[in-house]
PDB file of C-alpha atoms and ligand atoms in Angstrom:
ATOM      1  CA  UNK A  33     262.113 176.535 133.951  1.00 66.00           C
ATOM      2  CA  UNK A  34     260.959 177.749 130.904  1.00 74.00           C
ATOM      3  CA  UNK A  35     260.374 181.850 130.718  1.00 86.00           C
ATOM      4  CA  UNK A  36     259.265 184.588 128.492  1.00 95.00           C
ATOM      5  CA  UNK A  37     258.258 188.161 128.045  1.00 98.00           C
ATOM      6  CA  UNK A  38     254.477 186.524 127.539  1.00 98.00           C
ATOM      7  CA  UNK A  39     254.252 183.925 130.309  1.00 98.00           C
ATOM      8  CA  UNK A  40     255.209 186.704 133.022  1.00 98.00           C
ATOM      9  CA  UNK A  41     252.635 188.880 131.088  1.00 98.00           C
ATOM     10  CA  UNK A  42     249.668 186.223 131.307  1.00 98.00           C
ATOM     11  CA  UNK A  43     250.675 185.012 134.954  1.00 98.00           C
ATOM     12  CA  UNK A  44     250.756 188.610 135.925  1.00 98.00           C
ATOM     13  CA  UNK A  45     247.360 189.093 134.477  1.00 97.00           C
ATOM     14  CA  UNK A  46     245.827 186.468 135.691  1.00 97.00           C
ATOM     15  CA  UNK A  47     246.660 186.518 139.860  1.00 97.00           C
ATOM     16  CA  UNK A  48     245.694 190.169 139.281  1.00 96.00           C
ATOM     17  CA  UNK A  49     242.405 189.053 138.738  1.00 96.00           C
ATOM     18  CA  UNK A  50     242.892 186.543 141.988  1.00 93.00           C
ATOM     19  CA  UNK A  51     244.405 188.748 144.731  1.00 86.00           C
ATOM     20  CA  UNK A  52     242.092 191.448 145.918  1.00 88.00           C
ATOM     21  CA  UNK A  53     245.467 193.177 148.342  1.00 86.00           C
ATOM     22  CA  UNK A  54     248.011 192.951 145.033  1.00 91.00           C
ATOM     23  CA  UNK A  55     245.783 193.836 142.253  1.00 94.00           C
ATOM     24  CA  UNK A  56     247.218 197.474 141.930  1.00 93.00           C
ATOM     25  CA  UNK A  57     250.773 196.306 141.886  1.00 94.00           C
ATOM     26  CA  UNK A  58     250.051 193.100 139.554  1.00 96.00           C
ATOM     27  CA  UNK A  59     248.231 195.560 136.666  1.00 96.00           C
ATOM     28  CA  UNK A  60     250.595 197.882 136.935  1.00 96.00           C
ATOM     29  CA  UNK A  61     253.572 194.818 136.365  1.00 97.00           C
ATOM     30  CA  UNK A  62     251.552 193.317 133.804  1.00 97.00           C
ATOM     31  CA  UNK A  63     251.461 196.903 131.935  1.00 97.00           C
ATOM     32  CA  UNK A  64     255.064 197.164 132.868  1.00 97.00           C
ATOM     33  CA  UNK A  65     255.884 193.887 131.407  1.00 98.00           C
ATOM     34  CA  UNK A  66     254.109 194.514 128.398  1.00 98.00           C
ATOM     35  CA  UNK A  67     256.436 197.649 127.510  1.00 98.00           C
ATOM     36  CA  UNK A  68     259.383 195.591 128.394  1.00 98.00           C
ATOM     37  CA  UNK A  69     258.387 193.272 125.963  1.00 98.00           C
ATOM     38  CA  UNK A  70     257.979 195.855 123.174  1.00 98.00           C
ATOM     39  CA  UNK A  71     261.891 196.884 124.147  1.00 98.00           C
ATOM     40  CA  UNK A  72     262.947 193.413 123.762  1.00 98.00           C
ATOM     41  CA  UNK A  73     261.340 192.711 120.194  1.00 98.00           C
ATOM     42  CA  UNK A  74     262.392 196.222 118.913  1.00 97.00           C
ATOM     43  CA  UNK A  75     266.150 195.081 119.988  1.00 98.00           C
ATOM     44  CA  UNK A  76     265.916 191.641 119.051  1.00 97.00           C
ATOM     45  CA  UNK A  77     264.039 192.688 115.269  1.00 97.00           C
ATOM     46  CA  UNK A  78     265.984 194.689 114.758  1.00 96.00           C
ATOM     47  CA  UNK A  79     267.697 194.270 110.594  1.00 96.00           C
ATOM     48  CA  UNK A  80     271.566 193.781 110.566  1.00 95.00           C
ATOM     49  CA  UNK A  81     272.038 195.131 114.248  1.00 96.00           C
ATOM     50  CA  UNK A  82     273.379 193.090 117.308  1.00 97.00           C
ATOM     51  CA  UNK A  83     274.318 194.263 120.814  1.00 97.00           C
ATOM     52  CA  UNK A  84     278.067 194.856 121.314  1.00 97.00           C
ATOM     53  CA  UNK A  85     277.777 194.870 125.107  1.00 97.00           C
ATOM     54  CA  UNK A  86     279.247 197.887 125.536  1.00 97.00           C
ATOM     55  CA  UNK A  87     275.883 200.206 126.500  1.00 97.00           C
ATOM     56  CA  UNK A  88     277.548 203.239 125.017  1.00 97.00           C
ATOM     57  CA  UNK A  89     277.967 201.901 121.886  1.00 97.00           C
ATOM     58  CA  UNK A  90     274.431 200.239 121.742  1.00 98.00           C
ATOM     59  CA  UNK A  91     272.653 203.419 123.227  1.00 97.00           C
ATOM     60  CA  UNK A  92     271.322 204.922 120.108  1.00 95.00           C
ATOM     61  CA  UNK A  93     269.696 201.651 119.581  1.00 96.00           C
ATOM     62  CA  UNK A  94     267.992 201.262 123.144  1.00 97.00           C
ATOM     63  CA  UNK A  95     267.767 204.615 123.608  1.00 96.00           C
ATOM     64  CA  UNK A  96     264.633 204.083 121.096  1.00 95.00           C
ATOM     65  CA  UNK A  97     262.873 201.761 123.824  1.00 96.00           C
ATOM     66  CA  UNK A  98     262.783 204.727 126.208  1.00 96.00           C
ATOM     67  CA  UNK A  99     259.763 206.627 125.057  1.00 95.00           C
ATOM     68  CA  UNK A 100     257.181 203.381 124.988  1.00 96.00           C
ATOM     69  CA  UNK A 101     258.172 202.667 128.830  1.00 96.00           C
ATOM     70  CA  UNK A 102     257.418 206.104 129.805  1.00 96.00           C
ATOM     71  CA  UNK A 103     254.386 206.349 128.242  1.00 96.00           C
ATOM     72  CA  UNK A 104     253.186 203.083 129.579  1.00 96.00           C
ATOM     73  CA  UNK A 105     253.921 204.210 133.055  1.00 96.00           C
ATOM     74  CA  UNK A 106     252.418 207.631 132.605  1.00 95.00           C
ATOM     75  CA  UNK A 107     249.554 205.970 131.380  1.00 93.00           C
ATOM     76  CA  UNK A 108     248.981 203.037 134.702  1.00 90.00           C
ATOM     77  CA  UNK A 109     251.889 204.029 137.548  1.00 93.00           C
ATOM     78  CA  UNK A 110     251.373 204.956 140.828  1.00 93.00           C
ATOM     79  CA  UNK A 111     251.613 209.021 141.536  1.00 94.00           C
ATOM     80  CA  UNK A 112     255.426 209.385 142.001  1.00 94.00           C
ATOM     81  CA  UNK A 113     256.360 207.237 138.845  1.00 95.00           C
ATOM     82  CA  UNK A 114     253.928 209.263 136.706  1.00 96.00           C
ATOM     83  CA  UNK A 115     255.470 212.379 137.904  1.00 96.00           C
ATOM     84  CA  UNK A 116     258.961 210.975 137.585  1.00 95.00           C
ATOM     85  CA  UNK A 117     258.304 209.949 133.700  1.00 96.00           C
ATOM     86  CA  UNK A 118     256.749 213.138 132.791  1.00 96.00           C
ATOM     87  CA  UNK A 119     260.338 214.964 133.907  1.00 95.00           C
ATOM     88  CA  UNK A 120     262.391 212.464 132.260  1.00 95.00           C
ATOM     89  CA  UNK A 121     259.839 212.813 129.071  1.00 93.00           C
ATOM     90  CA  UNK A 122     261.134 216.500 129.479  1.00 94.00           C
ATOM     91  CA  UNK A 123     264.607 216.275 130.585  1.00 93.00           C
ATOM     92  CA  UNK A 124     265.385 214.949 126.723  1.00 84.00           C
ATOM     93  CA  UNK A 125     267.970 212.276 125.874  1.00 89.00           C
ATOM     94  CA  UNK A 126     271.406 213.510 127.690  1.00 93.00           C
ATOM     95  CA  UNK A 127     269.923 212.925 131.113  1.00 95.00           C
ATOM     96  CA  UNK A 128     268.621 209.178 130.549  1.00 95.00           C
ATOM     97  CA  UNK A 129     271.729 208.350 128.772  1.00 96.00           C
ATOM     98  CA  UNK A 130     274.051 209.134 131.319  1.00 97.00           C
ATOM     99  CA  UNK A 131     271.176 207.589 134.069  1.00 97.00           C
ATOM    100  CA  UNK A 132     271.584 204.512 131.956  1.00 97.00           C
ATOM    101  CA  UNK A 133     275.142 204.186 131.775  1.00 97.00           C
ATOM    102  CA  UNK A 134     275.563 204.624 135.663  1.00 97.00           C
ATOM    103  CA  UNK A 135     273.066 202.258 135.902  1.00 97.00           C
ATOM    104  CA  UNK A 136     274.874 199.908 133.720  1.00 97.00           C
ATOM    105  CA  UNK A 137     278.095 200.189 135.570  1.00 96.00           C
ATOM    106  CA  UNK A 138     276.957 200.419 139.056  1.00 94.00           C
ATOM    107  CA  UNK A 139     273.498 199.065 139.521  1.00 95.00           C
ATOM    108  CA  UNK A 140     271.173 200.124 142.056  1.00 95.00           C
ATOM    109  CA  UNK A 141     267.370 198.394 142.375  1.00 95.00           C
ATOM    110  CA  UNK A 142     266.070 201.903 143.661  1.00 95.00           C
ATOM    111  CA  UNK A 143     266.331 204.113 139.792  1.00 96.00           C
ATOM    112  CA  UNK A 144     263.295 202.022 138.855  1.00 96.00           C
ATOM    113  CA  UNK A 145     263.404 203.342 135.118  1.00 96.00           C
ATOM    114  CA  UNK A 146     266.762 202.306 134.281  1.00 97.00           C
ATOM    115  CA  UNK A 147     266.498 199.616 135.739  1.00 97.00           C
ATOM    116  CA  UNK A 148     263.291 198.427 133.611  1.00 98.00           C
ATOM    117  CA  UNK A 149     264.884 199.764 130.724  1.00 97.00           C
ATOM    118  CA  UNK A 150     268.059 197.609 130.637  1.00 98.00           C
ATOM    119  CA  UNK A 151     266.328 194.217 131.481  1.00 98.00           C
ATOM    120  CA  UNK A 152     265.047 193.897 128.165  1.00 98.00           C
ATOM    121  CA  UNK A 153     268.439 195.171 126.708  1.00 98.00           C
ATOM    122  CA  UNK A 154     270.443 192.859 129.053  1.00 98.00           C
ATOM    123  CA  UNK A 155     268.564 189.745 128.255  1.00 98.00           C
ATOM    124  CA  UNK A 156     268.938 190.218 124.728  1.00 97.00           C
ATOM    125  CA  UNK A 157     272.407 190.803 125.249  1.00 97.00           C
ATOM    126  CA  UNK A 158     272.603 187.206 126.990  1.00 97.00           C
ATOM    127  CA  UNK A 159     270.291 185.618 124.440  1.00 96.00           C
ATOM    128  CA  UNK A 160     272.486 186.874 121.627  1.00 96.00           C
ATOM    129  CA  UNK A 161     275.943 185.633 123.202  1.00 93.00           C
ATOM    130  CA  UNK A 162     277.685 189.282 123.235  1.00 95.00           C
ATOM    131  CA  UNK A 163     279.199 189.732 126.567  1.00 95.00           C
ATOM    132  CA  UNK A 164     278.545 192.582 128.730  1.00 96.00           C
ATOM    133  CA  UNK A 165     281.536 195.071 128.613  1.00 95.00           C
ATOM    134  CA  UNK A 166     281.956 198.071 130.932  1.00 92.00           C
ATOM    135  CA  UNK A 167     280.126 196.549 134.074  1.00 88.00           C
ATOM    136  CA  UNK A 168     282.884 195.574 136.590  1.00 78.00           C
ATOM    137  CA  UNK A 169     280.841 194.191 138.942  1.00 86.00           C
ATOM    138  CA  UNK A 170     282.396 191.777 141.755  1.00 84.00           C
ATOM    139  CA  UNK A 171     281.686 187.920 140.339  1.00 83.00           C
ATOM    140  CA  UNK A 172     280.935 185.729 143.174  1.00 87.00           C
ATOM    141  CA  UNK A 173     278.579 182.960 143.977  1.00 89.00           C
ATOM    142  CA  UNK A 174     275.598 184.409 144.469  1.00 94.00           C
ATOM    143  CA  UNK A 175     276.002 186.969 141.725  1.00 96.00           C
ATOM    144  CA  UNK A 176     274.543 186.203 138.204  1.00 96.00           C
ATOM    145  CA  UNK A 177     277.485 184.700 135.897  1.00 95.00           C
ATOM    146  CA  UNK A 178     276.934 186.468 132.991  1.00 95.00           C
ATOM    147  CA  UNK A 179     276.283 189.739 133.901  1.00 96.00           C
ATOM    148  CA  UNK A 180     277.247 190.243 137.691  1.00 95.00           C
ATOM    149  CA  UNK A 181     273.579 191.379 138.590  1.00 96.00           C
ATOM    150  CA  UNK A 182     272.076 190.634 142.301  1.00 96.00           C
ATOM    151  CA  UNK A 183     269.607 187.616 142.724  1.00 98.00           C
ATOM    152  CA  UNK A 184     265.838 189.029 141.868  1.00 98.00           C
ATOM    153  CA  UNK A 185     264.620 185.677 143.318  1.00 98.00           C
ATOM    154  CA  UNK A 186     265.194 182.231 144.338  1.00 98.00           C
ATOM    155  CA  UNK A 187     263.524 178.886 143.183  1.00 97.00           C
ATOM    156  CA  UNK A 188     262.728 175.668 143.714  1.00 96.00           C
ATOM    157  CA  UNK A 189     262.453 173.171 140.751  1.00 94.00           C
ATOM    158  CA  UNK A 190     262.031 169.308 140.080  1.00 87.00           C
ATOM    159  CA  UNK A 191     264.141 167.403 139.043  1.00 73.00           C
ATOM    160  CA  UNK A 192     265.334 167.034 135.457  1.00 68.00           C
ATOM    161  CA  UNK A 193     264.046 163.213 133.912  1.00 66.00           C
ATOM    162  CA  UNK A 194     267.245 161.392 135.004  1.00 63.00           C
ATOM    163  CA  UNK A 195     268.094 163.732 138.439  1.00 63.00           C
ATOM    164  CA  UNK A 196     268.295 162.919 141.718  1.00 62.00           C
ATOM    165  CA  UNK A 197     266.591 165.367 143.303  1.00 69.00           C
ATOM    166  CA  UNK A 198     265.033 168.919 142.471  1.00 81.00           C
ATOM    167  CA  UNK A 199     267.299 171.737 142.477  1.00 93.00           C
ATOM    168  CA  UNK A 200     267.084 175.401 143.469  1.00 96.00           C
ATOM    169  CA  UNK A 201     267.696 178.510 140.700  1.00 96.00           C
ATOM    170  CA  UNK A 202     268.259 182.269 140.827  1.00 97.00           C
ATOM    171  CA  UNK A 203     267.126 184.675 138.782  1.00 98.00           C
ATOM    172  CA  UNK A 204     269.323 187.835 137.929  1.00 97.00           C
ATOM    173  CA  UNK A 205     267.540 191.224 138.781  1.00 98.00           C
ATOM    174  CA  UNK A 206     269.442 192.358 135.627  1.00 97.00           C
ATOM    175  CA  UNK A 207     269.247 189.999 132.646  1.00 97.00           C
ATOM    176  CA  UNK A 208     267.012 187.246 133.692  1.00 97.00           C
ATOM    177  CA  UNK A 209     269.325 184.942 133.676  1.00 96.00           C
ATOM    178  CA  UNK A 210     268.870 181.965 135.957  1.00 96.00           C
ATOM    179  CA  UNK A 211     271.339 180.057 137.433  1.00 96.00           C
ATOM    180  CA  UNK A 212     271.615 177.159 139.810  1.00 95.00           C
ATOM    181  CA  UNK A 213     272.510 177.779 143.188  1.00 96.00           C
ATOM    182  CA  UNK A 214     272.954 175.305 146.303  1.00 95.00           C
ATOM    183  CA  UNK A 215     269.887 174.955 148.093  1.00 94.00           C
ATOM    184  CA  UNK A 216     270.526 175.978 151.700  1.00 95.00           C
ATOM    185  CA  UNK A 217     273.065 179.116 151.637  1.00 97.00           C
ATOM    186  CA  UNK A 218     272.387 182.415 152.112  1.00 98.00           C
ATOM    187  CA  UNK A 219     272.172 184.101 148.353  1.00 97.00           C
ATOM    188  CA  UNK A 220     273.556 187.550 149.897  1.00 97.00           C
ATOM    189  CA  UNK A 221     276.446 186.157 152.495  1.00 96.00           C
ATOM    190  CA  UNK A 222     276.682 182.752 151.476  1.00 96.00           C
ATOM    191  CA  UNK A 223     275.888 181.449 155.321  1.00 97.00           C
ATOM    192  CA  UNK A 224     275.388 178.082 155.346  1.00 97.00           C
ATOM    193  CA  UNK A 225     274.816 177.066 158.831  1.00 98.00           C
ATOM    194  CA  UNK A 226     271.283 175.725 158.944  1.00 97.00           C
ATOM    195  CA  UNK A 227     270.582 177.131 162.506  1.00 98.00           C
ATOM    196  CA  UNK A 228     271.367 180.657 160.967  1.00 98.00           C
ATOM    197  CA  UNK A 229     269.225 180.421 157.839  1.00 98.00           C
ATOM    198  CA  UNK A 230     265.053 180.840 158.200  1.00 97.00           C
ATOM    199  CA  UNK A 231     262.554 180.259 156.422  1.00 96.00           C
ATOM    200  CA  UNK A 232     259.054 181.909 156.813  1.00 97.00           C
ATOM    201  CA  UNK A 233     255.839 181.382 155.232  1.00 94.00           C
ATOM    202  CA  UNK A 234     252.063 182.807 155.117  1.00 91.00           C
ATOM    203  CA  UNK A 235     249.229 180.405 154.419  1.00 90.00           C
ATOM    204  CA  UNK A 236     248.159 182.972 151.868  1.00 89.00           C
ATOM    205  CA  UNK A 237     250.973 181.856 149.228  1.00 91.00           C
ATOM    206  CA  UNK A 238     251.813 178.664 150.221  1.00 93.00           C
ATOM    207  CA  UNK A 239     254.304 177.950 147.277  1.00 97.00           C
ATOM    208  CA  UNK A 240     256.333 181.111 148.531  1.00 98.00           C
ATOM    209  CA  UNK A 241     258.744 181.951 151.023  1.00 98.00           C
ATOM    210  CA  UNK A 242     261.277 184.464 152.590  1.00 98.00           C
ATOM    211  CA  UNK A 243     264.540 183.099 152.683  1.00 98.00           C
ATOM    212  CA  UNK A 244     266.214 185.176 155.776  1.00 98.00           C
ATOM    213  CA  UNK A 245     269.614 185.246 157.062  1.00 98.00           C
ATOM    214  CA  UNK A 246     270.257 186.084 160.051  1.00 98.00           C
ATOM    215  CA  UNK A 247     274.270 186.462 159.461  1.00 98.00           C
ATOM    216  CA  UNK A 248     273.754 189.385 157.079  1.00 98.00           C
ATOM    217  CA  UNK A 249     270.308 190.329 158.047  1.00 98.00           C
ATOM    218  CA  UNK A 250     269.718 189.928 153.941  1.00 98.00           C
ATOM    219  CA  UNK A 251     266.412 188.122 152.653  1.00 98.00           C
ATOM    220  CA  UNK A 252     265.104 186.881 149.270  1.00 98.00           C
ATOM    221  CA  UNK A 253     262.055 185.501 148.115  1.00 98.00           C
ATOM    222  CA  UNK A 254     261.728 181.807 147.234  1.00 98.00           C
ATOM    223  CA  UNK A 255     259.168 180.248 145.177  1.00 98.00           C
ATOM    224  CA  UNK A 256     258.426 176.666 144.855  1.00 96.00           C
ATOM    225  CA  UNK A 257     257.608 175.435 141.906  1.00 96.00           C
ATOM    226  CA  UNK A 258     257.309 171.767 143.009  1.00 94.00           C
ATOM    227  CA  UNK A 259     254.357 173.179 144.742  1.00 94.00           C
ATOM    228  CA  UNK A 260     252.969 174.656 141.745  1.00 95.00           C
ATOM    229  CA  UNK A 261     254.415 174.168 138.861  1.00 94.00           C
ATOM    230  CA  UNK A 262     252.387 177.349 137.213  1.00 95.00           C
ATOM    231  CA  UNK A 263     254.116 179.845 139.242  1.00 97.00           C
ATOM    232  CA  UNK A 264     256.727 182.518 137.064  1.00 98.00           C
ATOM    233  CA  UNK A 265     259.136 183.440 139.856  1.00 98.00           C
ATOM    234  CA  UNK A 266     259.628 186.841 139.154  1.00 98.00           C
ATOM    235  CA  UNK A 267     256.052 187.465 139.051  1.00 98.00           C
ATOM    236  CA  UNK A 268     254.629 185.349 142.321  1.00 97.00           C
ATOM    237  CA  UNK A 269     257.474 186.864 144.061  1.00 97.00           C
ATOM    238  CA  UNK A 270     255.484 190.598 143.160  1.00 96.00           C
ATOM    239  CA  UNK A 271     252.374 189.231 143.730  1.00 96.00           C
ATOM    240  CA  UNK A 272     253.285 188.164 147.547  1.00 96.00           C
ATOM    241  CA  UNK A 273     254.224 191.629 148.463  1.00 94.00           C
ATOM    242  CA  UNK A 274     253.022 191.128 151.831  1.00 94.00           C
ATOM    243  CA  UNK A 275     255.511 188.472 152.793  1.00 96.00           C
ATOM    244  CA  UNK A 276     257.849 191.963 152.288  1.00 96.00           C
ATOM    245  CA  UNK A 277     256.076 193.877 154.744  1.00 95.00           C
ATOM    246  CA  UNK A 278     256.233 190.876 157.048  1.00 95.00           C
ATOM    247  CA  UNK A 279     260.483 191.125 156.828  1.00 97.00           C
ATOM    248  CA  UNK A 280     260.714 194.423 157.075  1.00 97.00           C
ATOM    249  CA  UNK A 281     258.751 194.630 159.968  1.00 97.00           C
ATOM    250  CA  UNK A 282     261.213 192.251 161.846  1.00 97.00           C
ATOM    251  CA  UNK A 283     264.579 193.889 160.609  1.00 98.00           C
ATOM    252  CA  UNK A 284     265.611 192.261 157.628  1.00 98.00           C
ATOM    253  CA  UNK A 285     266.769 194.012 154.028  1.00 98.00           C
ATOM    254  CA  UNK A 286     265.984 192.558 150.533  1.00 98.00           C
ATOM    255  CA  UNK A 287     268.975 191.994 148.462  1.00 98.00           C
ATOM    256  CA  UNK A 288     267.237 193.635 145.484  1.00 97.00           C
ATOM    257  CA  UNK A 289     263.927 195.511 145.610  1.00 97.00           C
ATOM    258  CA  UNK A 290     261.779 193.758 142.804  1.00 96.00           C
ATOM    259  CA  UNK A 291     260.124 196.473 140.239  1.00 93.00           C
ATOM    260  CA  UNK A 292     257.564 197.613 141.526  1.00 90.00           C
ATOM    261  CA  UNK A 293     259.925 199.040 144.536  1.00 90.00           C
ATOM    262  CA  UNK A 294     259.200 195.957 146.906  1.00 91.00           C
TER     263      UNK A 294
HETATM  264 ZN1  LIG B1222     272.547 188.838 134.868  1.00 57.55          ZN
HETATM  265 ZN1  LIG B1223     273.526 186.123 154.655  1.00 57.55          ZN
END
């Protein structure tokens, strides 16, 4: 699977213009992903610089990202968001520094702006080979290998020319990184007992799935890309917000709430 800042851009753009229920959420992602790409080109551009992996020491650099994500969601976010970027805009740099660090050392999928700001800086940091320093997270399968991060999605994939048989991926909520990952075990508990592992479907988005354990009561959402091959994980997974209602409602918890809070 081959992803970038401008295929999750166009593919975000374009089911916007498909899906009358997720249009809101898929502009506002596309507008997201557009800043996000801005962060990652001023990092990667930038002369004689590369991350060190330690956040504190690369924070005057990212630090510089900050202002084009909060104007782009001041300019497109929902009510709360806008509100929320205006104070930050205000609070001045002490206050998203130290949000970012905490963020970098003990992640959490609900502070929505750090979280947006270090994907950009994180992938970088994995495209670049530093390693992340100061981020003790628990390594375990299940858990991205570079950087620790929780599983943003699951996916399905043909084979490689030469393979047996397709395989299934992660992605990492954190740095994008994708990883393979056995195909039936739970990606929070690591259950593996069929009869404990579900798997539930709309005919709406028929190349996407919850992927629900009922060991931990933990779900992710899968995407098939041997159904269609066009799909961008991250961003189908967005755009079929409604298969999140449908877990909620019977009593199962995401491992990590996507972007846009889902
Ligand atoms: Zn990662
Ligand atoms: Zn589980």
């Amino acid at each position: 699977m081959k992803e970038s800042w401008d295929t999750r851009i166009q593919r975000a753009e374009h089911l916007a213009t498909r899906s009358e229920a997720a249009r809101e959420l898929l502009t506002f992602y596309a507008t997201l992903l557009r800043a996000q790409k801005e962060s990652y080109e001023h990092l990667r551009g930038r002369k004689g610089w590369l991350p060190s992996g330690a956040l504190e020491e690369d924070l005057p650099v990212v630090r510089a990202t900050v202002h084009g994500l909060l104007r782009a969601v001041e300019a497109s976010g929902p009510p709360a968001l806008v509100e929320e970027a205006r104070s930050l805009a205000r609070a001045g740099e002490g206050v998203m520094d130290e949000a970012l660090l905490e963020q970098w050392r003990a992640p959490s999928d609900t502070r929505f702006f750090e979280k947006a700001l270090l994907q950009p800086y994180a992938r970088w940091l994995a495209e670049s080979g530093a390693q992340p320093l100061g981020r003790d997270l628990e390594r375990r399968e299940g858990r991205c290998p570079f950087c620790g991060g929780g599983p943003q999605v699951s996916f399905l994939h043909t084979s490689e020319p030469g393979a047996e048989s397709g395989g299934r991926g992660l992605v990492c909520s954190a740095c994008l990184t994708v990883w393979p990952f056995r195909r039936v075990v739970c990606a929070s508990c690591g259950e593996e007992r069929p009869a404990k592992l579900g798997y539930f479907q709309s005919p709406e988005y028929e190349h996407v799935r919850v992927e629900a354990c009922d060991t931990c009561r933990h779900y992710i959402k899968g995407v098939d890309l041997t159904r269609l091959g066009l799909a961008v994980p991250l961003v189908d997974e967005v755009a079929a917000a409604a298969l999140d209602v449908w877990a909620h409602e019977h009593g199962y918890t995401k491992i990590e709430l996507n972007l846009v809070g889902l």
